[in-house]
Amino acid sequence: MTKLAAVLLPVIMWLISPVFSFPDGAPISSCGFLFPKHNHLQQQTSSSPFVINVSSTSYSKGETIQVNLTSITPLMKFIGFVIKARRVEGNTDDIVGQFVDVDDEKIVGLSWYPATDGAVNCLTQANNTPRALVTLNWRSDADVGDVIFSAAFVQNFSHFWTGVNSDVVHGNESAADSQKYSAQAEILSHPSTEIREVSVGCGSSKGCFLYPRFCGSVKCTSAVSYQVMGDDRVKFEMFAKSNGYISLGLSKDTLMGDDLTLTCFMSNGVGKIQFGYNPKHYNVKHSAAEISDVQISSEDGFIYCSFVTPKTMTLTHYDRKHNADGSHVEPPEFTKVTKQMNLDEENYLLLAVGDVYQGTSDVPMKHIVLPVVSTKPVRVAAVNGSETVYGTGLSLYVKSHAILGLISWFFLAICGMIIARHFRWEMPRVCCGSAVWFQMHRCVMILVLLCSVAVIVLIFYGTGKFTTSAVAHAVCGLVTIGLCLLQVFVAFVRPDQKHKKRPVFTRFHKFGAFLIYVMAGATLILAPLSPILHPGLRFHLMWIIVTGFVMYAVWEVSFEIMRYCICTFEEPDTEKMHQDRIQAVKVVWFATFILFSLVLTILAAVYIGIA
C-alpha cells in the first residue's frame, strides 16, 4: 500500500499543482534562488508589470526603510511574491538586514542564511489573494554597503517574473565585508591541461571518481578528482558534458535526498560556484563563501571546473514546521536545521548534470539524465586515499528491470513464438496429455509472463514513481502485461479442438500474440529513447535492439524462401525425405537464430551491467 501511494501521489499532485501550488506562501528555499519552480515553467521574458519602490536611496545603521511592492497598473495584480535584500557587489549571495514590524496576516516572515537567530530576512505571501500593493519595513543593524531589494512576482501559475530589483540603496562605503566574497568564478577561455586531464594521475597522486566504468585517461565522459591540500583543504577538479551545470553530491546512500552538493554553473558566459543541499528531489542554495580558487570553462559541450574547499563546511537554515497533513503550522513556526559536509567521512559520490532556467545563470533545473553514483562510499579527504572508484548510471533495480525485460521479450518470447509457428508439425509426440511443442510453447510463454511481472515489480519498487520522461515506455509495458494476462485467460477458456468455434479462438490467439509482440517491441525500442539514460548507453542499446528485430525479420523471410526453394526446385525421392530436408533447415536455422539472439542479449546485458 505504501508503494502504491508513493506511485499515485506524485501523479495526483502533478495534476492538481496548477491549482493548489503554494497557496500558503512560497517554500522557504525560494529565498535562495528567488525563482518559482512551477512544473519546470520558464519565467516571462517581458518587463515585469510589478516594481519595487523604496522610501529612500540611502540608509544608515539601525534606520528603517519603507519598501513597497506595487503594480504598474491597478488592473494587474500579483498572487505571490518573495523578496529579500542583498549587496550590490561582492558577496551577493547573503541576505542582508531584516524586515521588521511584519504584522500583516497576509505575509509570512522567513529566515535564511546568514541569519542564525531566526531573524526575518525574507518575506513571502501567506495565501494567494490577489493584491496590487504590499508595504514592508526593512532595517539593517550593521553596515553592509550598497544594497538592492530583489523579488519574484507571481501573477498566476504560468506567469511570473524574477530578478525584479529596486533602485540602489546606498550605505556606508567603508563597510568591511561587502567585498569579502563573490560567487562568480574565474572564466577560462580554454580549459587548462590539468582540468582537461582530470583522470591523469588517478590512483597515484589523487583520488578519482570516473564514468563510465573502465574508461581511460581520455575516454571518460565525466570525471571528478580530489586531492588533499595541506591539513584542511581539498582541491576538486571535474568535468562532464553539460550546457548548464555539473553538480557533485555527497550522500550517505546511493539515492538522491539529504545530500550536500558542490555545483559549478557555466551559462551565458557566466561561471559560478554554489554550495547547496538536497532535502529531497530539489536543491537548496547556500553560501559558498568558504570555497576558493574557482576556475570554470566550457568547451565542445563540456563544463570544466576546479575549486578548493575546506574539509568541513556547515550550513544552517530554518524550515517551516508542518502539521501531520503536510500543511504549514499557523502562525508560522520554524525549526533550525544544521548540516555539515565532512570530507573525512565516507560518502557516496553522485554526479548530476542539467540546464539552468532561462534568463538565469545559477538556478538549476532538475536534471533529466540519471546521476552517476559511485559504486562504493569514498573518504575524499583521506591522505592516502589515492584510489579510483567508478560510477554507475543505473541502480541495481533499474539494471535488473532492463536485463530481465530483454531476456523475456528479446529472447524467450521469440523462441516461444517460433516453436508454436514452425515446429508444431515436427513435434507430434504427446507428453502429459498435450503435444510436446505445445508444452514447450506454454512453458516458455508462462516464463515470459512471470519475468514480465517481475520486471514491473522491480522498477516500481526501485523507483517508487512514474518517471515523466519515460511515460510512453511505462504505458506500453503495462499494456503489454495486460494483454498477456488477457491472452492467458483466453487460453484457459479455449474450446475443444473439435469445437466449431475452435478456429475463431485460434485466429484470436494468433492476433493477440502478434499484438502483444508489437507492443513489447515498442516498449523495448522506447526504452533507449528515454532521455534519463546516458547517451552512450542509449546508442548501444538502440543498436542492439534494432539489430535483433531486423535479425528476426530476416530469419522469418529467409526461412520461408528456403522452404519454398526446397518444395519447388527439388524432387525428393519420397515425401519423407522432402519433410526431413525442411525439418533439417528449420533446426539449423532455429539454432542459428538462438545463438545470434543469445549473443545480442548477453551483449545488451553487459552494456547495462557496466552502465
Coordinates of C-alpha atoms in Angstrom, one line a residue, residues 39-432:
N39 CA 6.4 22.4 -13.1
H40 CA 9.6 23.5 -14.9
L41 CA 7.9 26.5 -16.5
Q42 CA 10.1 29.4 -17.6
Q43 CA 9.8 32.9 -16.4
Q44 CA 8.3 35.7 -18.6
T45 CA 10.7 37.5 -20.9
S46 CA 8.7 40.7 -20.9
S47 CA 9.2 43.6 -18.5
S48 CA 7.7 43.0 -15.1
P49 CA 4.3 44.7 -14.5
F50 CA 5.3 44.8 -10.8
V51 CA 8.0 47.0 -9.3
I52 CA 9.8 47.7 -6.0
N53 CA 9.8 51.2 -4.7
V54 CA 11.9 52.4 -1.7
S55 CA 11.3 55.4 0.5
S56 CA 15.0 56.4 0.5
T57 CA 18.0 55.9 -1.7
S58 CA 20.4 55.7 1.3
Y59 CA 20.4 54.2 4.7
S60 CA 22.4 54.2 7.9
K61 CA 22.8 51.5 10.5
G62 CA 19.6 51.0 12.5
E63 CA 17.5 53.1 10.2
T64 CA 14.2 51.7 8.9
I65 CA 13.3 52.0 5.2
Q66 CA 9.9 51.5 3.7
V67 CA 9.7 49.1 0.8
N68 CA 6.6 49.0 -1.5
L69 CA 5.8 46.1 -3.8
T70 CA 3.3 47.6 -6.3
S71 CA 1.7 47.1 -9.7
I72 CA 2.4 49.5 -12.5
T73 CA -1.3 49.4 -13.4
P74 CA -4.2 48.8 -10.9
L75 CA -5.7 46.1 -13.1
M76 CA -2.6 44.0 -12.8
K77 CA -2.3 42.1 -9.5
F78 CA 0.0 39.5 -8.1
I79 CA -0.9 36.5 -6.0
G80 CA 2.5 35.7 -4.8
F81 CA 6.0 37.2 -4.1
V82 CA 9.3 36.6 -2.5
I83 CA 11.6 39.4 -1.5
K84 CA 15.0 39.9 0.1
A85 CA 17.8 42.5 0.3
R86 CA 21.3 41.8 -0.9
R87 CA 24.6 43.6 -1.6
V88 CA 25.1 45.2 -4.9
E89 CA 28.7 44.0 -5.2
G90 CA 30.9 41.4 -3.5
N91 CA 29.1 38.8 -1.5
T92 CA 25.7 39.0 -3.3
D93 CA 24.6 35.6 -2.1
D94 CA 24.0 36.5 1.5
I95 CA 20.7 38.2 2.6
V96 CA 21.4 41.4 4.5
G97 CA 19.3 43.2 7.1
Q98 CA 15.9 42.1 8.2
F99 CA 12.2 43.0 7.8
V100 CA 10.6 44.4 10.9
D101 CA 7.1 45.2 12.1
V102 CA 5.6 42.4 10.0
D103 CA 2.1 42.4 11.3
D104 CA 0.2 41.8 8.1
E105 CA -1.5 38.4 8.4
K106 CA -1.2 38.0 4.6
I107 CA 2.6 38.0 4.8
V108 CA 4.9 35.3 6.2
G109 CA 8.4 36.0 7.5
L110 CA 11.1 33.6 6.6
S111 CA 14.7 33.2 7.9
W112 CA 17.6 32.3 5.5
Y113 CA 21.3 32.4 5.7
P114 CA 23.3 34.1 7.1
A115 CA 20.7 34.7 9.8
T116 CA 21.4 32.3 12.7
D117 CA 19.0 33.7 15.3
G118 CA 15.8 33.3 13.3
A119 CA 15.7 36.9 12.2
V120 CA 13.2 37.6 9.4
N121 CA 15.3 38.5 6.3
C122 CA 13.0 37.2 3.6
L123 CA 9.2 37.6 3.0
T124 CA 6.5 35.8 1.0
Q125 CA 2.7 35.8 0.8
A126 CA 0.6 33.9 3.3
N127 CA -2.1 33.0 0.7
N128 CA -2.9 33.5 -3.0
T129 CA -5.1 36.5 -2.5
P130 CA -4.6 39.0 -5.5
R131 CA -3.1 42.3 -4.4
A132 CA -1.7 45.4 -6.1
L133 CA 0.3 46.8 -3.2
V134 CA 2.3 45.4 -0.3
T135 CA 4.1 47.8 2.2
L136 CA 7.1 46.5 4.1
N137 CA 9.7 47.8 6.5
W138 CA 13.4 46.9 6.4
R139 CA 16.3 47.7 8.7
S140 CA 20.0 46.8 8.9
D141 CA 21.8 46.7 12.2
A142 CA 25.2 46.6 10.5
D143 CA 27.0 48.5 7.7
V144 CA 26.7 46.2 4.7
G145 CA 27.5 48.7 1.9
D146 CA 25.1 49.4 -1.0
V147 CA 22.1 47.1 -1.2
I148 CA 19.2 46.5 -3.5
F149 CA 15.9 44.7 -2.9
S150 CA 15.3 41.7 -5.2
A151 CA 12.0 40.0 -5.7
A152 CA 10.0 37.5 -7.7
F153 CA 6.3 38.1 -8.5
V154 CA 3.7 35.6 -9.5
Q155 CA 0.6 36.7 -11.4
N156 CA -0.7 33.1 -11.9
F157 CA 0.8 29.7 -12.1
S158 CA 2.3 30.1 -15.6
H159 CA 3.1 33.8 -15.5
F160 CA 5.8 35.0 -13.2
W161 CA 8.8 37.4 -13.2
T162 CA 12.1 37.0 -11.4
G163 CA 15.1 39.2 -10.8
V164 CA 13.0 42.3 -10.2
N165 CA 15.2 44.9 -8.5
S166 CA 14.7 48.1 -6.7
D167 CA 16.9 51.2 -7.1
V168 CA 20.2 51.0 -5.3
V169 CA 20.1 52.0 -1.6
H170 CA 23.5 53.4 -0.7
G171 CA 25.1 52.5 2.6
N172 CA 28.4 53.1 4.3
E173 CA 31.1 52.8 1.6
S174 CA 33.6 51.6 4.2
A175 CA 31.6 48.5 5.0
A176 CA 34.4 46.0 5.7
D177 CA 32.7 42.8 4.5
S178 CA 30.9 44.0 1.3
Q179 CA 33.8 42.8 -0.9
K180 CA 34.6 39.7 1.1
Y181 CA 33.5 37.1 -1.4
S182 CA 32.0 36.7 -4.9
A183 CA 30.3 33.5 -6.1
Q184 CA 31.4 34.4 -9.6
A185 CA 34.3 32.3 -10.8
E186 CA 37.3 32.9 -13.0
I187 CA 36.4 32.1 -16.5
L188 CA 39.0 30.4 -18.6
S189 CA 38.7 30.7 -22.4
H190 CA 40.0 27.2 -22.7
P191 CA 40.2 24.5 -20.0
S192 CA 43.7 24.1 -18.7
T193 CA 45.5 20.9 -19.4
E194 CA 45.3 20.0 -15.7
I195 CA 41.5 20.2 -15.7
R196 CA 41.0 18.7 -19.1
E197 CA 43.0 15.6 -18.0
V198 CA 41.3 15.1 -14.7
S199 CA 41.8 11.4 -14.8
V200 CA 45.5 11.6 -15.3
G201 CA 47.3 10.6 -12.1
C202 CA 44.2 8.8 -10.7
G203 CA 45.2 6.1 -8.1
S204 CA 48.6 7.5 -7.6
S205 CA 48.7 11.2 -6.8
K206 CA 45.0 11.8 -6.3
G207 CA 41.7 10.0 -5.8
C208 CA 39.2 9.9 -8.7
F209 CA 35.5 9.2 -9.5
L210 CA 35.2 8.2 -13.2
Y211 CA 32.4 7.3 -15.6
P212 CA 31.8 5.0 -17.4
R213 CA 33.5 2.0 -15.9
F214 CA 36.9 1.0 -17.3
C215 CA 37.3 4.4 -19.0
G216 CA 40.9 5.5 -19.5
S217 CA 42.5 8.9 -19.2
V218 CA 40.9 10.3 -22.3
K219 CA 37.7 8.3 -22.8
C220 CA 35.8 9.2 -19.7
T221 CA 32.6 11.2 -20.3
S222 CA 32.6 12.6 -16.8
A223 CA 35.2 12.6 -14.1
V224 CA 35.9 14.1 -10.6
S225 CA 39.3 14.1 -8.9
Y226 CA 40.1 15.2 -5.4
Q227 CA 43.5 15.8 -3.7
V228 CA 44.3 16.9 -0.2
M229 CA 46.0 20.3 0.0
G230 CA 47.8 20.8 3.3
D231 CA 46.0 20.0 6.6
D232 CA 42.4 21.2 6.0
R233 CA 41.8 21.8 2.3
V234 CA 40.8 19.6 -0.6
K235 CA 41.1 20.5 -4.3
F236 CA 38.4 19.2 -6.6
E237 CA 38.6 19.1 -10.4
M238 CA 35.7 17.8 -12.5
F239 CA 34.2 17.8 -16.0
A240 CA 31.1 16.4 -17.7
K241 CA 29.0 17.1 -20.8
S242 CA 26.5 19.8 -19.9
N243 CA 25.1 23.2 -21.1
G244 CA 24.2 24.5 -17.6
Y245 CA 25.8 22.9 -14.6
I246 CA 27.6 19.9 -13.2
S247 CA 26.9 19.1 -9.6
L248 CA 28.8 16.8 -7.2
G249 CA 26.7 15.4 -4.3
L250 CA 27.9 13.7 -1.1
S251 CA 25.4 11.3 0.3
K252 CA 25.2 8.5 2.9
D253 CA 23.4 6.3 0.4
T254 CA 23.0 5.9 -3.3
L255 CA 19.7 7.8 -3.6
M256 CA 19.0 11.5 -4.0
G257 CA 17.9 13.2 -0.9
D258 CA 19.6 14.6 2.2
D259 CA 22.8 15.3 0.2
L260 CA 25.2 18.2 0.3
T261 CA 26.2 19.5 -3.2
L262 CA 29.0 21.4 -4.8
T263 CA 27.8 22.8 -8.1
C264 CA 29.6 24.5 -11.0
F265 CA 27.5 26.7 -13.3
M266 CA 28.5 27.9 -16.8
S267 CA 25.8 29.6 -18.7
N268 CA 25.6 32.6 -21.0
G269 CA 29.3 33.3 -20.4
V270 CA 28.9 33.4 -16.6
G271 CA 30.5 30.9 -14.3
K272 CA 29.5 30.4 -10.7
I273 CA 30.1 28.0 -7.8
Q274 CA 27.4 27.0 -5.4
F275 CA 27.3 25.1 -2.1
G276 CA 23.9 23.5 -1.6
Y277 CA 21.7 20.9 0.0
N278 CA 19.2 18.4 -1.4
P279 CA 16.4 17.9 1.2
K280 CA 14.6 15.6 -1.3
H281 CA 14.5 15.9 -5.0
Y282 CA 15.3 19.6 -5.3
N283 CA 18.3 21.8 -4.5
V284 CA 18.6 24.5 -1.9
K285 CA 21.2 27.2 -2.4
H286 CA 23.6 28.2 0.4
S287 CA 26.6 30.4 0.7
A288 CA 29.8 29.3 -1.0
A289 CA 32.0 31.9 0.8
E290 CA 34.4 29.2 2.1
I291 CA 35.1 27.9 -1.4
S292 CA 38.1 29.4 -3.1
D293 CA 40.3 29.2 -6.3
V294 CA 37.4 28.7 -8.5
Q295 CA 38.1 28.2 -12.3
I296 CA 35.4 27.3 -14.8
S297 CA 35.4 26.9 -18.5
S298 CA 33.2 25.4 -21.3
E299 CA 34.3 23.8 -24.5
D300 CA 32.7 21.4 -27.0
G301 CA 29.7 21.0 -24.8
F302 CA 31.7 20.1 -21.7
I303 CA 32.0 22.1 -18.5
Y304 CA 35.4 22.0 -16.8
C305 CA 35.7 23.2 -13.2
S306 CA 38.2 23.3 -10.3
F307 CA 37.9 24.7 -6.8
V308 CA 39.3 24.3 -3.3
T309 CA 37.1 23.6 -0.2
P310 CA 37.7 23.1 3.5
K311 CA 37.4 19.6 4.7
T312 CA 34.4 20.6 6.7
M313 CA 31.7 23.1 5.9
T314 CA 28.5 23.8 7.8
L315 CA 25.2 25.2 6.5
T316 CA 22.3 26.4 8.7
H317 CA 18.8 27.4 7.8
Y318 CA 15.3 27.4 9.3
D319 CA 12.5 25.2 8.0
R320 CA 8.8 26.0 8.5
K321 CA 7.1 23.4 10.7
H322 CA 4.3 21.3 9.2
N323 CA 1.2 19.7 10.5
A324 CA 0.5 16.0 10.2
D325 CA -1.4 16.6 7.0
G326 CA 1.5 18.5 5.4
S327 CA 0.1 22.0 5.8
H328 CA 2.2 24.7 7.5
V329 CA 1.7 25.4 11.1
E330 CA -0.1 28.7 11.7
P331 CA 1.1 31.1 12.9
P332 CA 4.4 30.2 11.3
E333 CA 6.9 28.3 13.4
F334 CA 10.4 27.4 12.3
T335 CA 12.9 24.7 13.1
K336 CA 16.7 25.3 12.9
V337 CA 18.4 22.8 10.5
T338 CA 22.2 22.3 10.5
K339 CA 24.0 20.2 8.0
Q340 CA 27.8 19.5 7.9
M341 CA 29.9 18.4 4.9
N342 CA 32.8 16.4 6.3
L343 CA 35.2 15.1 3.7
D344 CA 36.9 12.9 6.3
E345 CA 33.8 10.7 6.5
E346 CA 32.7 8.1 4.0
N347 CA 30.1 9.3 1.4
Y348 CA 28.8 8.0 -1.8
L349 CA 29.6 10.4 -4.7
L350 CA 26.8 11.5 -7.1
L351 CA 27.4 13.5 -10.2
A352 CA 24.5 15.2 -11.9
V353 CA 24.3 17.4 -15.0
G354 CA 21.5 19.7 -16.2
D355 CA 20.4 23.0 -17.6
V356 CA 19.6 26.3 -15.9
Y357 CA 16.3 28.2 -16.2
Q358 CA 16.0 30.8 -19.0
G359 CA 17.4 34.2 -18.1
T360 CA 19.4 32.9 -15.1
S361 CA 23.0 31.8 -14.6
D362 CA 22.7 29.8 -11.3
V363 CA 19.1 28.5 -10.9
P364 CA 19.3 24.7 -11.8
M365 CA 16.6 22.8 -13.5
K366 CA 16.0 19.3 -12.3
H367 CA 18.4 17.0 -14.1
I368 CA 16.9 14.7 -16.8
V369 CA 19.8 12.2 -17.2
L370 CA 20.1 10.0 -14.1
P371 CA 23.0 10.9 -11.9
V372 CA 26.2 8.9 -11.9
V373 CA 26.7 7.2 -8.5
S374 CA 29.9 5.8 -7.1
T375 CA 29.9 2.0 -6.6
K376 CA 31.1 2.4 -3.1
P377 CA 31.5 5.1 -0.4
V378 CA 34.6 7.3 -0.5
R379 CA 36.7 9.2 2.1
V380 CA 37.6 12.1 -0.1
A381 CA 40.0 13.7 2.4
A382 CA 41.9 10.5 3.2
V383 CA 45.6 11.4 2.9
N384 CA 46.3 8.0 1.5
G385 CA 43.1 7.8 -0.4
S386 CA 44.6 7.9 -3.9
E387 CA 42.2 5.3 -5.3
T388 CA 39.9 5.3 -8.3
V389 CA 36.3 4.5 -8.0
Y390 CA 33.9 4.1 -10.9
G391 CA 30.3 5.3 -11.2
T392 CA 27.1 3.7 -12.4
G393 CA 24.3 5.5 -14.2
L394 CA 21.6 2.9 -13.2
S395 CA 20.6 1.5 -9.9
L396 CA 20.5 -2.3 -9.3
Y397 CA 16.7 -2.3 -9.6
V398 CA 16.8 -0.5 -13.0
K399 CA 19.5 -2.8 -14.3
S400 CA 17.6 -5.9 -13.2
H401 CA 14.4 -4.4 -14.8
A402 CA 16.2 -3.8 -18.1
I403 CA 18.1 -7.1 -18.3
L404 CA 15.1 -9.2 -17.3
G405 CA 12.9 -7.4 -19.8
L406 CA 15.4 -8.0 -22.6
I407 CA 15.7 -11.7 -21.8
S408 CA 11.9 -12.0 -21.7
W409 CA 10.9 -10.3 -24.9
F410 CA 14.2 -10.2 -26.9
F411 CA 14.9 -13.9 -26.5
L412 CA 12.3 -16.1 -24.7
A413 CA 9.2 -14.7 -26.4
I414 CA 10.6 -15.0 -29.9
C415 CA 11.7 -18.6 -29.2
G416 CA 8.2 -19.4 -27.9
M417 CA 6.6 -17.9 -31.0
I418 CA 8.9 -19.8 -33.4
I419 CA 8.2 -23.1 -31.6
A420 CA 4.4 -22.6 -32.0
R421 CA 4.6 -21.4 -35.6
H422 CA 7.2 -23.7 -37.2
F423 CA 7.6 -26.8 -35.0
R424 CA 4.1 -27.9 -34.2
W425 CA 4.1 -30.4 -37.0
E426 CA 7.6 -31.6 -36.3
M427 CA 6.8 -32.5 -32.7
P428 CA 3.8 -34.8 -32.9
R429 CA 4.6 -36.7 -29.8
V430 CA 2.3 -36.3 -26.7
C431 CA 3.5 -35.6 -23.2
C432 CA 1.2 -35.3 -20.2

